[in-house]
Amino acid sequence: GFEELPPIEQNLTKPSNLRDHLLWQLQMSDFVDNERQFALLVIGNLDEKGYLDLKGGERPDGTKGTDLTIEDLAEEAGLDPEDAPEVLKIIQRFDPVGVAARDLPECLRIQAEVGGFDEIELKIIDEHLHNVERRNFGAIAKALKIELEDVYEAVQEIQKLESVPARNFAE
C-alpha cells in the first residue's frame, strides 16, 4: 500500500511563528481561565526576540505610555497578582525554553535551571555576565574563588544556551 498514500509534500506543515507555537502549547496546558487569559497577554507582549516587553510604547501624540508590570497583566486577566510570577514561570518553560524572559540573564538562567547546570554556572549567569562579555575570566575566577580552568568550562556551557529564544521562528 504505499502507492495509495499521498505524496509526503502534502503532509508537511508550514513552520509556525513563535506566537502560533506558544498558543498551541497553551491549548495543551491545563491552565484555568484567568491563567490562560494572563498567558495570552504575556504572549501578546513578546518582542521579536521572544522576550517579554512591558515597556510603554510611544502614543500617536508622541508621548510615552506607562510601563507595565506582570501584576498589571494579571489584574487585566482577572488573576491574583501573587499568582502571576508562578504562571509566568510555567510559560517561560514552554518551548523554546526561556521565552517570555524579561532580559538576557533571566533567559539564560531559565535555560540553565531546566538544563541542570551546576551552581558555578548559575552564579556566573547571575553575577558575572558582564565579565563573560569582556572575556575577563580572571575576575570571575577570583570572585568565585575557583580555578581559571573551571571558569573556562562553565563559560563554554553557558555559551551553548540560546540568547534569542525566537531565533528559530521567523515571521
PDB file of N, CA, C and O in Angstrom, residues 16-19 21-22 43 46-52 94-101 107 111 162-171:
ATOM      1  N   SER A  16       5.508  27.225  11.914  1.00  0.00           N
ATOM      2  CA  SER A  16       4.690  28.244  12.562  1.00  0.00           C
ATOM      3  C   SER A  16       5.578  29.344  13.118  1.00  0.00           C
ATOM      4  O   SER A  16       6.765  29.158  13.322  1.00  0.00           O
ATOM      5  N   ASN A  17       4.977  30.494  13.369  1.00  0.00           N
ATOM      6  CA  ASN A  17       5.739  31.547  14.022  1.00  0.00           C
ATOM      7  C   ASN A  17       5.714  31.281  15.524  1.00  0.00           C
ATOM      8  O   ASN A  17       5.015  30.385  16.003  1.00  0.00           O
ATOM      9  N   LEU A  18       6.476  32.049  16.261  1.00  0.00           N
ATOM     10  CA  LEU A  18       6.597  31.830  17.697  1.00  0.00           C
ATOM     11  C   LEU A  18       5.249  31.947  18.388  1.00  0.00           C
ATOM     12  O   LEU A  18       4.904  31.126  19.238  1.00  0.00           O
ATOM     13  N   ARG A  19       4.478  32.949  18.022  1.00  0.00           N
ATOM     14  CA  ARG A  19       3.181  33.167  18.668  1.00  0.00           C
ATOM     15  C   ARG A  19       2.283  31.940  18.488  1.00  0.00           C
ATOM     16  O   ARG A  19       1.691  31.442  19.446  1.00  0.00           O
ATOM     17  N   HIS A  21       3.177  28.895  17.839  1.00  0.00           N
ATOM     18  CA  HIS A  21       3.791  27.771  18.548  1.00  0.00           C
ATOM     19  C   HIS A  21       3.442  27.829  20.048  1.00  0.00           C
ATOM     20  O   HIS A  21       3.090  26.815  20.651  1.00  0.00           O
ATOM     21  N   LEU A  22       3.507  29.014  20.616  1.00  0.00           N
ATOM     22  CA  LEU A  22       3.186  29.184  22.032  1.00  0.00           C
ATOM     23  C   LEU A  22       1.690  29.002  22.287  1.00  0.00           C
ATOM     24  O   LEU A  22       1.291  28.403  23.290  1.00  0.00           O
ATOM     25  N   ILE A  43       1.955  36.368  25.944  1.00  0.00           N
ATOM     26  CA  ILE A  43       2.331  36.026  24.569  1.00  0.00           C
ATOM     27  C   ILE A  43       2.146  37.227  23.643  1.00  0.00           C
ATOM     28  O   ILE A  43       2.958  37.478  22.758  1.00  0.00           O
ATOM     29  N   LEU A  46       5.209  39.769  23.669  1.00  0.00           N
ATOM     30  CA  LEU A  46       6.576  39.325  23.354  1.00  0.00           C
ATOM     31  C   LEU A  46       7.135  40.161  22.209  1.00  0.00           C
ATOM     32  O   LEU A  46       6.422  40.505  21.273  1.00  0.00           O
ATOM     33  N   ASP A  47       8.424  40.462  22.287  1.00  0.00           N
ATOM     34  CA  ASP A  47       9.060  41.181  21.183  1.00  0.00           C
ATOM     35  C   ASP A  47       9.576  40.189  20.139  1.00  0.00           C
ATOM     36  O   ASP A  47       9.371  38.973  20.273  1.00  0.00           O
ATOM     37  N   GLU A  48      10.239  40.685  19.113  1.00  0.00           N
ATOM     38  CA  GLU A  48      10.688  39.820  18.013  1.00  0.00           C
ATOM     39  C   GLU A  48      11.754  38.817  18.441  1.00  0.00           C
ATOM     40  O   GLU A  48      11.983  37.827  17.762  1.00  0.00           O
ATOM     41  N   LYS A  49      12.401  39.051  19.592  1.00  0.00           N
ATOM     42  CA  LYS A  49      13.410  38.117  20.093  1.00  0.00           C
ATOM     43  C   LYS A  49      12.810  37.043  20.999  1.00  0.00           C
ATOM     44  O   LYS A  49      13.477  36.097  21.367  1.00  0.00           O
ATOM     45  N   GLY A  50      11.541  37.238  21.400  1.00  0.00           N
ATOM     46  CA  GLY A  50      10.902  36.295  22.302  1.00  0.00           C
ATOM     47  C   GLY A  50      10.942  36.724  23.757  1.00  0.00           C
ATOM     48  O   GLY A  50      10.581  35.963  24.645  1.00  0.00           O
ATOM     49  N   TYR A  51      11.380  37.965  24.005  1.00  0.00           N
ATOM     50  CA  TYR A  51      11.416  38.499  25.359  1.00  0.00           C
ATOM     51  C   TYR A  51      10.097  39.186  25.688  1.00  0.00           C
ATOM     52  O   TYR A  51       9.433  39.728  24.800  1.00  0.00           O
ATOM     53  N   LEU A  52       9.739  39.196  26.964  1.00  0.00           N
ATOM     54  CA  LEU A  52       8.541  39.878  27.424  1.00  0.00           C
ATOM     55  C   LEU A  52       8.830  41.372  27.481  1.00  0.00           C
ATOM     56  O   LEU A  52       9.697  41.815  28.229  1.00  0.00           O
ATOM     57  N   PHE A  94       7.886  26.814  28.468  1.00  0.00           N
ATOM     58  CA  PHE A  94       7.359  26.326  27.197  1.00  0.00           C
ATOM     59  C   PHE A  94       8.534  26.220  26.225  1.00  0.00           C
ATOM     60  O   PHE A  94       9.627  26.719  26.481  1.00  0.00           O
ATOM     61  N   ASP A  95       8.299  25.588  25.088  1.00  0.00           N
ATOM     62  CA  ASP A  95       9.313  25.528  24.032  1.00  0.00           C
ATOM     63  C   ASP A  95       9.163  26.775  23.155  1.00  0.00           C
ATOM     64  O   ASP A  95       8.051  27.066  22.725  1.00  0.00           O
ATOM     65  N   PRO A  96      10.204  27.515  22.905  1.00  0.00           N
ATOM     66  CA  PRO A  96      11.587  27.376  23.346  1.00  0.00           C
ATOM     67  C   PRO A  96      11.768  27.844  24.793  1.00  0.00           C
ATOM     68  O   PRO A  96      11.199  28.859  25.203  1.00  0.00           O
ATOM     69  N   VAL A  97      12.543  27.086  25.545  1.00  0.00           N
ATOM     70  CA  VAL A  97      12.777  27.414  26.948  1.00  0.00           C
ATOM     71  C   VAL A  97      13.454  28.782  27.030  1.00  0.00           C
ATOM     72  O   VAL A  97      14.379  29.077  26.284  1.00  0.00           O
ATOM     73  N   GLY A  98      12.944  29.616  27.922  1.00  0.00           N
ATOM     74  CA  GLY A  98      13.494  30.958  28.097  1.00  0.00           C
ATOM     75  C   GLY A  98      12.653  32.032  27.442  1.00  0.00           C
ATOM     76  O   GLY A  98      12.907  33.221  27.611  1.00  0.00           O
ATOM     77  N   VAL A  99      11.635  31.626  26.673  1.00  0.00           N
ATOM     78  CA  VAL A  99      10.748  32.596  26.056  1.00  0.00           C
ATOM     79  C   VAL A  99      10.017  33.344  27.166  1.00  0.00           C
ATOM     80  O   VAL A  99       9.815  32.808  28.253  1.00  0.00           O
ATOM     81  N   ALA A 100       9.672  34.603  26.923  1.00  0.00           N
ATOM     82  CA  ALA A 100       8.960  35.461  27.885  1.00  0.00           C
ATOM     83  C   ALA A 100       9.835  35.886  29.061  1.00  0.00           C
ATOM     84  O   ALA A 100       9.329  36.395  30.050  1.00  0.00           O
ATOM     85  N   ALA A 101      11.150  35.690  28.944  1.00  0.00           N
ATOM     86  CA  ALA A 101      12.055  36.253  29.953  1.00  0.00           C
ATOM     87  C   ALA A 101      12.079  37.762  29.743  1.00  0.00           C
ATOM     88  O   ALA A 101      11.820  38.256  28.647  1.00  0.00           O
ATOM     89  N   CYS A 107      16.684  34.932  30.875  1.00  0.00           N
ATOM     90  CA  CYS A 107      16.548  33.945  29.806  1.00  0.00           C
ATOM     91  C   CYS A 107      17.579  32.822  29.962  1.00  0.00           C
ATOM     92  O   CYS A 107      17.240  31.640  29.901  1.00  0.00           O
ATOM     93  N   GLN A 111      17.035  28.664  31.161  1.00  0.00           N
ATOM     94  CA  GLN A 111      17.563  27.541  30.377  1.00  0.00           C
ATOM     95  C   GLN A 111      18.552  26.721  31.198  1.00  0.00           C
ATOM     96  O   GLN A 111      18.572  25.490  31.113  1.00  0.00           O
ATOM     97  N   GLU A 162      20.718  29.557  24.380  1.00  0.00           N
ATOM     98  CA  GLU A 162      20.160  30.427  23.328  1.00  0.00           C
ATOM     99  C   GLU A 162      19.824  31.797  23.911  1.00  0.00           C
ATOM    100  O   GLU A 162      18.996  31.894  24.814  1.00  0.00           O
ATOM    101  N   SER A 163      20.468  32.831  23.396  1.00  0.00           N
ATOM    102  CA  SER A 163      20.220  34.191  23.892  1.00  0.00           C
ATOM    103  C   SER A 163      18.991  34.826  23.263  1.00  0.00           C
ATOM    104  O   SER A 163      18.454  35.792  23.787  1.00  0.00           O
ATOM    105  N   VAL A 164      18.534  34.290  22.140  1.00  0.00           N
ATOM    106  CA  VAL A 164      17.350  34.818  21.445  1.00  0.00           C
ATOM    107  C   VAL A 164      16.361  33.654  21.265  1.00  0.00           C
ATOM    108  O   VAL A 164      16.439  32.917  20.290  1.00  0.00           O
ATOM    109  N   PRO A 165      15.427  33.503  22.210  1.00  0.00           N
ATOM    110  CA  PRO A 165      14.524  32.347  22.158  1.00  0.00           C
ATOM    111  C   PRO A 165      13.739  32.228  20.847  1.00  0.00           C
ATOM    112  O   PRO A 165      13.414  31.124  20.431  1.00  0.00           O
ATOM    113  N   ALA A 166      13.441  33.335  20.191  1.00  0.00           N
ATOM    114  CA  ALA A 166      12.620  33.283  18.975  1.00  0.00           C
ATOM    115  C   ALA A 166      13.436  33.075  17.699  1.00  0.00           C
ATOM    116  O   ALA A 166      12.889  33.131  16.606  1.00  0.00           O
ATOM    117  N   ARG A 167      14.716  32.811  17.827  1.00  0.00           N
ATOM    118  CA  ARG A 167      15.589  32.713  16.651  1.00  0.00           C
ATOM    119  C   ARG A 167      15.084  31.729  15.597  1.00  0.00           C
ATOM    120  O   ARG A 167      15.144  31.988  14.406  1.00  0.00           O
ATOM    121  N   ASN A 168      14.547  30.598  15.999  1.00  0.00           N
ATOM    122  CA  ASN A 168      14.113  29.580  15.032  1.00  0.00           C
ATOM    123  C   ASN A 168      12.685  29.761  14.541  1.00  0.00           C
ATOM    124  O   ASN A 168      12.157  28.896  13.865  1.00  0.00           O
ATOM    125  N   PHE A 169      12.082  30.885  14.877  1.00  0.00           N
ATOM    126  CA  PHE A 169      10.705  31.143  14.469  1.00  0.00           C
ATOM    127  C   PHE A 169      10.642  32.443  13.684  1.00  0.00           C
ATOM    128  O   PHE A 169      10.277  33.486  14.209  1.00  0.00           O
ATOM    129  N   ALA A 170      11.001  32.365  12.432  1.00  0.00           N
ATOM    130  CA  ALA A 170      10.974  33.559  11.572  1.00  0.00           C
ATOM    131  C   ALA A 170       9.534  33.910  11.240  1.00  0.00           C
ATOM    132  O   ALA A 170       8.724  33.045  10.941  1.00  0.00           O
ATOM    133  N   GLU A 171       9.248  35.189  11.275  1.00  0.00           N
ATOM    134  CA  GLU A 171       7.892  35.657  10.929  1.00  0.00           C
ATOM    135  C   GLU A 171       7.730  35.652   9.420  1.00  0.00           C
ATOM    136  O   GLU A 171       8.604  35.958   8.675  1.00  0.00           O
TER     137      GLU A 171
END
